[in-house]
Structure formats: structure tokens, C-alpha cells
Coordinates of C-alpha atoms in Angstrom, one line a residue:
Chain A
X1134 CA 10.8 -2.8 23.1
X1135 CA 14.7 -2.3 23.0
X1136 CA 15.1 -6.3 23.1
X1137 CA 12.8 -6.5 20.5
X1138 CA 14.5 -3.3 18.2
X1139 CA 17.9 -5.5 19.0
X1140 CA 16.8 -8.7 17.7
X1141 CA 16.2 -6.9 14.1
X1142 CA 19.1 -7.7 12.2
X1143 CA 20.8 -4.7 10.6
X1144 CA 18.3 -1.7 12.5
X1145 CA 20.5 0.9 13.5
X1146 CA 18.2 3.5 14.4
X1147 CA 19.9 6.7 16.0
X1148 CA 23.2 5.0 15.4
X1149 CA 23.9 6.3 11.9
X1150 CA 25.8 9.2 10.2
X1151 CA 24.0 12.2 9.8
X1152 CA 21.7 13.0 7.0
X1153 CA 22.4 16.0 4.4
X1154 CA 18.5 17.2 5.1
X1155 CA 18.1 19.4 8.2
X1156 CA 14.9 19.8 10.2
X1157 CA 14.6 23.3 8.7
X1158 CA 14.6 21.5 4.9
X1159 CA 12.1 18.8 6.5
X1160 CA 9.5 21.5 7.5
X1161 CA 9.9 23.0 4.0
X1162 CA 9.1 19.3 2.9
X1163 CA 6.3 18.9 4.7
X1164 CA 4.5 21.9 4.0
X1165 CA 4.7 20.9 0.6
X1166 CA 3.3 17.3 1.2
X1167 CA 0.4 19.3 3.1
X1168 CA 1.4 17.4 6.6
X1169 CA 0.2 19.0 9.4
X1170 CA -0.1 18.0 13.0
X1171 CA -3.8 16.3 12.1
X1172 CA -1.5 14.1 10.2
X1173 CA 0.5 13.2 13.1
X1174 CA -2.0 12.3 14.7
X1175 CA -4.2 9.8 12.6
X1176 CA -0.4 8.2 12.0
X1177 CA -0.5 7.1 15.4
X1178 CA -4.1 6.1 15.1
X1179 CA -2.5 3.7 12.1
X1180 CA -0.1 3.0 14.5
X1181 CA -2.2 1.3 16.6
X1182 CA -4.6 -0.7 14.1
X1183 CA -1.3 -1.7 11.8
X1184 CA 0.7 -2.8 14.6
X1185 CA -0.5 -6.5 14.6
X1186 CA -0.9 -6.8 11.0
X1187 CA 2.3 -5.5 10.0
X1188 CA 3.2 -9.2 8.9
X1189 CA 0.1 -9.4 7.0
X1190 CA 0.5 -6.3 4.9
X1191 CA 4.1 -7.6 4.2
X1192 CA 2.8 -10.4 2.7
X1193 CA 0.8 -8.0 0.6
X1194 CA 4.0 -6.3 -0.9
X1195 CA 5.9 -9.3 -0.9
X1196 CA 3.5 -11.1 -2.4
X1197 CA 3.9 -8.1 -5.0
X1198 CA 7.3 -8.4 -5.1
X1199 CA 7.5 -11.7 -6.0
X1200 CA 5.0 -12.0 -8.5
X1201 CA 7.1 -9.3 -10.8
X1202 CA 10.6 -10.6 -11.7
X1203 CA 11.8 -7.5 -12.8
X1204 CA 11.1 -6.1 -8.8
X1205 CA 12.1 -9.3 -6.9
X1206 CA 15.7 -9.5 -9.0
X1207 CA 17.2 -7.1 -6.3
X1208 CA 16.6 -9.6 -3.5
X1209 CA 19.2 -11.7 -5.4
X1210 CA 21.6 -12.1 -8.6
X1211 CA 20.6 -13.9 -11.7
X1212 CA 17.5 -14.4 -10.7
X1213 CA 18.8 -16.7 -7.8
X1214 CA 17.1 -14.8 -4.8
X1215 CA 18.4 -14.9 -1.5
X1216 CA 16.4 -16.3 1.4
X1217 CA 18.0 -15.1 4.2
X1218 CA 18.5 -11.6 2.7
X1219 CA 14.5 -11.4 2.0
X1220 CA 13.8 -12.4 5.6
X1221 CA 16.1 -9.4 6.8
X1222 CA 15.1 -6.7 4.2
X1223 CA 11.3 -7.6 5.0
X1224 CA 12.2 -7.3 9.0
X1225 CA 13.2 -4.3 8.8
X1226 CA 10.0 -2.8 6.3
X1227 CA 7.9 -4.3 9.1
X1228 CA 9.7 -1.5 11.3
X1229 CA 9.5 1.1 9.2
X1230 CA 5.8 1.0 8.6
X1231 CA 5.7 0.9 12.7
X1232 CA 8.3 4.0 12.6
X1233 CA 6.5 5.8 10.1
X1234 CA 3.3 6.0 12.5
X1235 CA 5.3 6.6 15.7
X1236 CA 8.5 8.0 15.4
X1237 CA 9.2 11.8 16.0
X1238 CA 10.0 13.3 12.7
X1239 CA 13.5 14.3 13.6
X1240 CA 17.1 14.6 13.1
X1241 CA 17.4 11.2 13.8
X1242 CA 14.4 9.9 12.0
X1243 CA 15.5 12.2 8.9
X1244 CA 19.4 10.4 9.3
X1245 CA 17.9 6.5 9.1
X1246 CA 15.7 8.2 6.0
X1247 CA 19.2 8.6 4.6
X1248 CA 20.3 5.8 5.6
X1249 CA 18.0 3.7 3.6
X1250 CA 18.8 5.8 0.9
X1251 CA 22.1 4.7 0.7
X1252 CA 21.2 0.8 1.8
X1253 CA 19.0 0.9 -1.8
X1254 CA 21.9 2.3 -4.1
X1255 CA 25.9 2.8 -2.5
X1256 CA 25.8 0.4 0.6
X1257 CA 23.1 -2.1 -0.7
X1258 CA 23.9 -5.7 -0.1
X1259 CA 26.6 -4.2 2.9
X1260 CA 24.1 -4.1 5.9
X1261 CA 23.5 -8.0 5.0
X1262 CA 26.5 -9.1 3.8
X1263 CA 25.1 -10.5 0.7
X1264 CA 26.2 -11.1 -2.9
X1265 CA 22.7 -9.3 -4.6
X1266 CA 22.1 -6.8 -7.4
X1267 CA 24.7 -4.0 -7.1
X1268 CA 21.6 -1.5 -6.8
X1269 CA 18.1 -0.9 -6.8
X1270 CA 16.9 1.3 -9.7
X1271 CA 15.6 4.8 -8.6
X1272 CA 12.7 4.5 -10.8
X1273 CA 11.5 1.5 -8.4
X1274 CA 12.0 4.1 -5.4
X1275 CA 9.6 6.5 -6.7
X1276 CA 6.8 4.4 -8.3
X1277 CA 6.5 2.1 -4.9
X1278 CA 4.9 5.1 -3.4
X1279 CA 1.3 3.6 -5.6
X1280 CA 1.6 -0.1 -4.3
X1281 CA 2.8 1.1 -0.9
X1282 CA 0.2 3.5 -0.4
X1283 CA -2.7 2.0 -2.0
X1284 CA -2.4 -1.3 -0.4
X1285 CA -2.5 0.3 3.4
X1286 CA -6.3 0.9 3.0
X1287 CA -7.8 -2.4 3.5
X1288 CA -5.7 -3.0 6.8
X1289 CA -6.5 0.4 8.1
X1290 CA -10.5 -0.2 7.3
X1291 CA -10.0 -3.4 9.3
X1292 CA -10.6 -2.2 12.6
X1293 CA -14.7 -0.8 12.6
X1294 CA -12.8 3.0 12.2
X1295 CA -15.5 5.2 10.6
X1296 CA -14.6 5.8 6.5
X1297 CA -13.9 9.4 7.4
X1298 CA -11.3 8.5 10.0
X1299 CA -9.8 6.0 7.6
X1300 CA -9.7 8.4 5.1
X1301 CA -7.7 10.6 7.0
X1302 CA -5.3 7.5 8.3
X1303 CA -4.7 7.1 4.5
X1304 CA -4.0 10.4 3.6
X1305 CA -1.7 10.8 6.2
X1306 CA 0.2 7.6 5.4
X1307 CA 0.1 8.8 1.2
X1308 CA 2.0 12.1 2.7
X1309 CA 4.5 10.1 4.8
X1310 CA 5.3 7.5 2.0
X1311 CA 6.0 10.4 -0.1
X1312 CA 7.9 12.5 2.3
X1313 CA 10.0 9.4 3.3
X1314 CA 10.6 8.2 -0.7
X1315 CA 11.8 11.8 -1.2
X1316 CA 13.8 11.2 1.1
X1317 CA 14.9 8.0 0.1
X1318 CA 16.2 9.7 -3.1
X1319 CA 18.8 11.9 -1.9
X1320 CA 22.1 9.6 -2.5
X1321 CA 20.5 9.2 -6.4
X1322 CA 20.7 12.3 -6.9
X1323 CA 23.3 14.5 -8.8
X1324 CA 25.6 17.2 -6.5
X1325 CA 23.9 20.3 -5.8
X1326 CA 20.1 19.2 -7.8
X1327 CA 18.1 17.5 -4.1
Chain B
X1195 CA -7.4 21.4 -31.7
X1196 CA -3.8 21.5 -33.7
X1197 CA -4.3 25.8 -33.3
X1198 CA -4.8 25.6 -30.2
X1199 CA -1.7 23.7 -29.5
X1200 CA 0.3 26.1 -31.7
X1201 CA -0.8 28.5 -29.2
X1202 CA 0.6 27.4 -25.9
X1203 CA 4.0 28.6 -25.9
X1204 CA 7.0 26.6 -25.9
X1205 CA 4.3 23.5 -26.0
X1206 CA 6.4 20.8 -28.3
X1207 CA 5.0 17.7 -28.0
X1208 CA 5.9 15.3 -30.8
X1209 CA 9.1 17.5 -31.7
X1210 CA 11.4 16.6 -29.0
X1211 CA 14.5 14.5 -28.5
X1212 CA 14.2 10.8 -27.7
X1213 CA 13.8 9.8 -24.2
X1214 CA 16.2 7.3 -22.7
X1215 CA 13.4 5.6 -21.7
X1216 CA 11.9 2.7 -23.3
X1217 CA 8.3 1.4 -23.9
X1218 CA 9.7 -2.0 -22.5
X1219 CA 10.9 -0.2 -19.5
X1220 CA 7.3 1.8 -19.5
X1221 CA 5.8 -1.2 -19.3
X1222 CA 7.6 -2.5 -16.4
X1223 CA 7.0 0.8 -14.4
X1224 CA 3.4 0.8 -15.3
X1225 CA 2.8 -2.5 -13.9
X1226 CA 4.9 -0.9 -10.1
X1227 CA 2.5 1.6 -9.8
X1228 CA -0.5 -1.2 -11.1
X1229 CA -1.6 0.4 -13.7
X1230 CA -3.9 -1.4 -15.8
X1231 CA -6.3 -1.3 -18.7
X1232 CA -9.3 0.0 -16.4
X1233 CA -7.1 3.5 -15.3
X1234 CA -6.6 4.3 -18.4
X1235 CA -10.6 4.0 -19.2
X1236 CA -11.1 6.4 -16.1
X1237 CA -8.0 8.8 -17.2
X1238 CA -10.4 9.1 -20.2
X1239 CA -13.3 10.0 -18.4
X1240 CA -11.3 11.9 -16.5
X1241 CA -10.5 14.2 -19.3
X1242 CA -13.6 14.7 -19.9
X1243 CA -14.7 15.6 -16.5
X1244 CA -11.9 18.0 -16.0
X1245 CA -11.7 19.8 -19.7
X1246 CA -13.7 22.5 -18.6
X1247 CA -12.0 22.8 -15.0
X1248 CA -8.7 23.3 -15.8
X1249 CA -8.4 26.4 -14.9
X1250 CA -9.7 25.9 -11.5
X1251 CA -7.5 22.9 -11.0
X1252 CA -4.5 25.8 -11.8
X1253 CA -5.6 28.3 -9.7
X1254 CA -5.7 25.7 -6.8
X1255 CA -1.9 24.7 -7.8
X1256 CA -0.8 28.2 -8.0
X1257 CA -2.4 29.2 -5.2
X1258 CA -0.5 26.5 -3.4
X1259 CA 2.4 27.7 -4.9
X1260 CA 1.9 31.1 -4.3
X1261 CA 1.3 30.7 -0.8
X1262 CA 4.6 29.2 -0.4
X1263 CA 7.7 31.2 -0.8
X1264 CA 10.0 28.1 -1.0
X1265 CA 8.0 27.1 -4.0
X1266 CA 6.6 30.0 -5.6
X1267 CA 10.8 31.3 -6.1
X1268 CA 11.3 29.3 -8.8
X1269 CA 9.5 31.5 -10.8
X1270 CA 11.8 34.1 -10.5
X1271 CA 15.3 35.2 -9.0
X1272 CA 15.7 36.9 -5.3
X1273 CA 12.0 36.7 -4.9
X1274 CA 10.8 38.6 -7.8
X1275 CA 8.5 36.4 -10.2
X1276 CA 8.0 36.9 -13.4
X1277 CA 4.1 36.8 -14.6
X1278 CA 5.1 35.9 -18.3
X1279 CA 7.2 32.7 -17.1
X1280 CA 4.5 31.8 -14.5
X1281 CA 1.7 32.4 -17.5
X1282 CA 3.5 29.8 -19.8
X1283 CA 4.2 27.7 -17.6
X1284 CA 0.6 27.6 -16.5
X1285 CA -0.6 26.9 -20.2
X1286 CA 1.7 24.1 -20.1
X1287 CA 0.9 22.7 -16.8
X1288 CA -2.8 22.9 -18.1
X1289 CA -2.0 21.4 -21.3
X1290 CA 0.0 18.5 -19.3
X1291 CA -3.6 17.7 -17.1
X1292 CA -5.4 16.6 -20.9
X1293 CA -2.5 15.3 -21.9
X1294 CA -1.9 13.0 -18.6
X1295 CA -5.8 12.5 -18.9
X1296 CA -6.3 12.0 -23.1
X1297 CA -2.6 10.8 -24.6
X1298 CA -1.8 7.6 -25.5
X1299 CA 1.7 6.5 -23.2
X1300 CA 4.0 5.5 -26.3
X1301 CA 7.3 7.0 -27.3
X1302 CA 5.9 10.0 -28.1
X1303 CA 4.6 10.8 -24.1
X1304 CA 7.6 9.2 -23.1
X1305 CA 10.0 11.5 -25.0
X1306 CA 7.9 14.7 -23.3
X1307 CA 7.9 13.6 -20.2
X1308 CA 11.6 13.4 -20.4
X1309 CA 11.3 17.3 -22.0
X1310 CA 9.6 18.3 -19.1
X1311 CA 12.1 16.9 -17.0
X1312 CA 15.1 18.4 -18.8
X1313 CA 12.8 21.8 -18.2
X1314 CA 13.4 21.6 -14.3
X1315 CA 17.1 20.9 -14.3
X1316 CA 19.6 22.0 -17.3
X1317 CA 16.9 23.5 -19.8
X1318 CA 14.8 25.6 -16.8
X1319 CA 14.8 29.1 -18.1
X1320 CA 15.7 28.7 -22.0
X1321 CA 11.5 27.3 -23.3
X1322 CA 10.5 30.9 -21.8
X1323 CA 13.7 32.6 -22.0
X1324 CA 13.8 34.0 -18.5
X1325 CA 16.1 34.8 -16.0
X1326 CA 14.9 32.6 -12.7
X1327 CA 16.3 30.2 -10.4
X1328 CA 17.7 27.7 -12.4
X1329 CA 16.9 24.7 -11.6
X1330 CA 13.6 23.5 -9.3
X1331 CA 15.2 21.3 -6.6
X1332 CA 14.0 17.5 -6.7
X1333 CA 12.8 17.3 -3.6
X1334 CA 9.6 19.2 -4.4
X1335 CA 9.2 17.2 -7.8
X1336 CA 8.5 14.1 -5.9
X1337 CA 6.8 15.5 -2.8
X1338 CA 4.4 17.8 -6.0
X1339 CA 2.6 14.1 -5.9
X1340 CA 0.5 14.4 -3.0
X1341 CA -0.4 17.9 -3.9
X1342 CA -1.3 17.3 -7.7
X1343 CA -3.2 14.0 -6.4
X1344 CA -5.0 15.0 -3.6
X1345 CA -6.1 18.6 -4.5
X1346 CA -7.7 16.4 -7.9
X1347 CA -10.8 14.9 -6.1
X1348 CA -13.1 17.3 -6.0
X1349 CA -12.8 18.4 -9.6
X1350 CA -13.2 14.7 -10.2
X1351 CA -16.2 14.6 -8.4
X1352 CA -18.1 17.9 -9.2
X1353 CA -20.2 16.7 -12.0
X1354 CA -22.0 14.0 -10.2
X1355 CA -20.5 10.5 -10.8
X1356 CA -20.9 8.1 -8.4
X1357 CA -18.5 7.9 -5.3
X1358 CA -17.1 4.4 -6.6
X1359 CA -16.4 6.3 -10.1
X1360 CA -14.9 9.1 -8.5
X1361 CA -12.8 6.9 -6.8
X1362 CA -11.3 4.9 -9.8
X1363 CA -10.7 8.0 -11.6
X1364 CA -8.6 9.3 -8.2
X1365 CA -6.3 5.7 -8.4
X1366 CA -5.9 6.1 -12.0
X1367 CA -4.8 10.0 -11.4
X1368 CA -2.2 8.9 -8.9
X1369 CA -1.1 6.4 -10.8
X1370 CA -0.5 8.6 -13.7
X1371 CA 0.8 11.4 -11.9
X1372 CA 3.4 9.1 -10.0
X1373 CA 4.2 7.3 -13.6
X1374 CA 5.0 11.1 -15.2
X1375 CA 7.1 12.2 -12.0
X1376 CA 9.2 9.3 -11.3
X1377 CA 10.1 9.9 -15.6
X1378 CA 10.9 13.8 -15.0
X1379 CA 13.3 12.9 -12.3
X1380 CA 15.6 11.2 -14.9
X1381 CA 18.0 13.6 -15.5
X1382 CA 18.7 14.5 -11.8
X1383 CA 19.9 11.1 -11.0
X1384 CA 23.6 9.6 -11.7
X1385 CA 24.6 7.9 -14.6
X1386 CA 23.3 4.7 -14.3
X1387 CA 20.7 4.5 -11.4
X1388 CA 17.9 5.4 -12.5

């Protein structure tokens, strides 16, 4: 598994600065998301059915992506999108839908949500070492919570679960988007307002 | 109808100032979340389904709210609410369900939605003329998703349309409700990133 984290280029997971949002703010968060310990649970149940379709849902939201010019712009500038950079980026997506279902929501999973904060707005293009789009937009940030969430169900049904345990597996990922986007935000977000 | 607009106070649809966002840029955000032609058919019959509920779709919220001092304080200052501001704001919040449910999404809608925005950061407090918190902290505006979505179901599905109906209505609702929030964040993010 740690060969395997390794070979992801630019995952730094539990090796980043720490993240403005404290545990005690998280459990505030997630009260208001209605996550509970169910939730935990059926995420690792989507754990387990995603885990060898995570390249197929990608081609879902890249597919997405790259049917919509004004979303697939930030892999690139001018329009001129960058190979290499999409490969990377869509890497590391691939283990964040795995982290999502089994990580420990932590100090250290909270600091990598900041993280990719900042890797979408101040340090975009850094972790790469790419000449892209200074920034992706925040309005992008929130609204990807629809296609990100919507799309999971077909590829959680996909496994003869019953439609009341995929249900659940659903709502718990809808909660976890939207706790992690939230998230996500944080570097967007004028001084004193998160 | 136009009376009983006049008598939700501080309700100013169609009298605001112009949001910085465009219909160009609506349209682009519409198609992120996927919204199409159908949702807004089943925001329509959503209305209808819901226009004698709202009520119970409030008391749900605000007993939510209620039930959670981290959220329910922003209706007030060192934890005493005020019933007046939580009463307006209710009307409002009601009003917002037909409105999210029956408007047309043109200038107009976009340049509330920004009002309503401007309500939770540098104009919270002056609509009712109160003396709360003053400002409602971002995090909860984007996390309100899953709460405002998922608590909507049943309402949706209480006057017997079929589950496949019921359904559609539910994506349009989150698509709507993820379209209004990501346009109330505006004026918490910095200049130039949203």
C-alpha cells in the first residue's frame, strides 16, 4: 500500500502544514451535514465496491470535464491543456474518492483537506510544476458537489447491494463531498468569514 | 399574490442591487451542477407539491437549527435569540422554497440570490434591524446543502407521485439548492476567485 501511495505523484498525505480547522470545528461540521457513525460505516462499504472502479468513475468526471470548455480550461492555458498535468491531477482524485471511504476523519485528513484547498487557488499549478490557469474559480468548487455526488450511484448499485443499502452508501458519500468541498473553501475565503 | 409579498418583511425581490453575476456565467454554472430543461419542469411540480407544506418543511429546518447551538446562535447574541429576527427570517426562508421552486433564474433571481448573500455577511442584522451575531460563518452555508436537500424528500413524496417522480423532483432540488448556495457565498470570497 505505501509503494503504491509513493508512486502517486504529488500525494503528500500526513506530510503537510496544518490546517486552520480543528477536530473540535470538524465535529461542529459534521453535525451539521447530519454524519454520524452509520455514515462511517456505509463509507467503507463504498469503499470496498468503488475500489476497483475508481478508474471507471474518473472517466465519468473526466469525461465531464472534458466535454465543458469552460471546466477543462484549468487543466491548461489558452485552451492548450496539459497531458501530463491531467494524468497527475486525475491520480490523485482516484485517491481521494479511496480516502474519502477509508480514512480516519482527523487532524491529518482535515490538513490534506486544506491542502487541496490551496492546490485549487494559491499553490495551483506548484504541486505539478506546470504552466496552467493561475486558479480554479470557487464557484466550480461548490457546484462540483452535484456531478460528484450524483454520478457515484450507478457504481455503488453495481455490486447486487440491496437499494436501501445503496441508498445509504449515497447519502453518506453526498455528506462527505459536502463536508470535504467545505472544506476545500477555506483558502477562498475572506479573513475571519470561514 | 403581490399582498402577500408586501407582507413578508424585508422580502425585496426585484428591488435590489445588481449581482456581479451574469446570466452568461449562470448558464455555465447551471450546466456544472447539470441542470437542464427537465429540473426545472420538476422544480415546477415541485412548487406545487410543497405550497401547502411549507410550514412543515420550516419547522423541520428550525428544529434542526434549534437543536444545535452552533447554529441556532446566529439568531441572536451570547445565546439569547430573538423570536422577531428568527420569525422574518422564517417568512423569508419560506418565501425562498416557492421562489427556488416557481421563479424564473434570470437577472432578477440572480440579483437576490446575491441579496441573500450580502444578508449573511456585511448586511446580517440591518433587513430586521437586530442586534445578533454578525455574520453566519461560511462553513455552515455550504454544509446547509445536505440538510435543505435531504430533509426535502419526504415533503416531495407525501402526495403520492410515483417513486421515479419523486426522484426527479429530489435531483432538480439539489441542483437548485447547490446553484443558489454556491451564488450566496460570493461575497465571502476574495477579490477575484470566485
Amino acid at each position: 500500500m505505501q509503494t503504491q501511495i509513493e508512486q502517486i505523484p504529488g500525494y503528500t498525505y500526513g506530510q503537510v502544514d496544518p490546517s486552520p480547522v480543528s477536530e473540535a470545528d470538524l465535529d461542529l461540521l459534521k453535525q451539521t451535514v447530519l454524519f454520524s457513525d452509520e455514515d462511517v460505516q456505509y463509507l467503507r462499504l463504498a469503499g470496498i465496491i468503488l475500489e476497483d472502479q475508481t478508474d471507471a468513475v474518473l472517466d465519468v468526471w473526466y469525461g465531464f470535464v472534458g466535454a465543458h470548455p469552460h471546466l477543462a480550461r484549468y487543466f491548461g492555458k489558452n485552451n492548450n491543456l496539459d497531458a501530463n498535468y491531467l494524468a497527475n491531477v486525475r491520480r490523485r482524485f482516484g485517491k481521494w474518492i479511496m480516502d474519502t471511504c477509508t480514512r480516519a476523519y482527523d487532524q491529518d485528513w482535515l490538513n490534506y483537506q486544506h491542502e487541496i484547498g490551496l492546490r485549487h487557488l494559491v499553490k495551483k499549478n506548484q504541486t505539478d510544476g506546470v504552466d496552467a490557469e493561475p486558479i480554479i474559480h470557487f464557484r466550480y468548487l461548490v457546484a462540483f458537489i452535484v456531478p460528484i455526488t450524483a454520478t457515484i450511484k450507478p457504481f455503488l448499485a453495481s455490486k447486487g447491494h440491496s437499494a436501501s443499502k445503496v441508498e445509504k452508501m449515497y447519502a453518506a458519500w453526498f455528506k462527505a463531498t459536502t463536508l470535504t468541498v467545505t472544506l476545500w473553501c477555506y483558502p477562498y475565503t475572506k479573513a475571519g468569514t470561514f
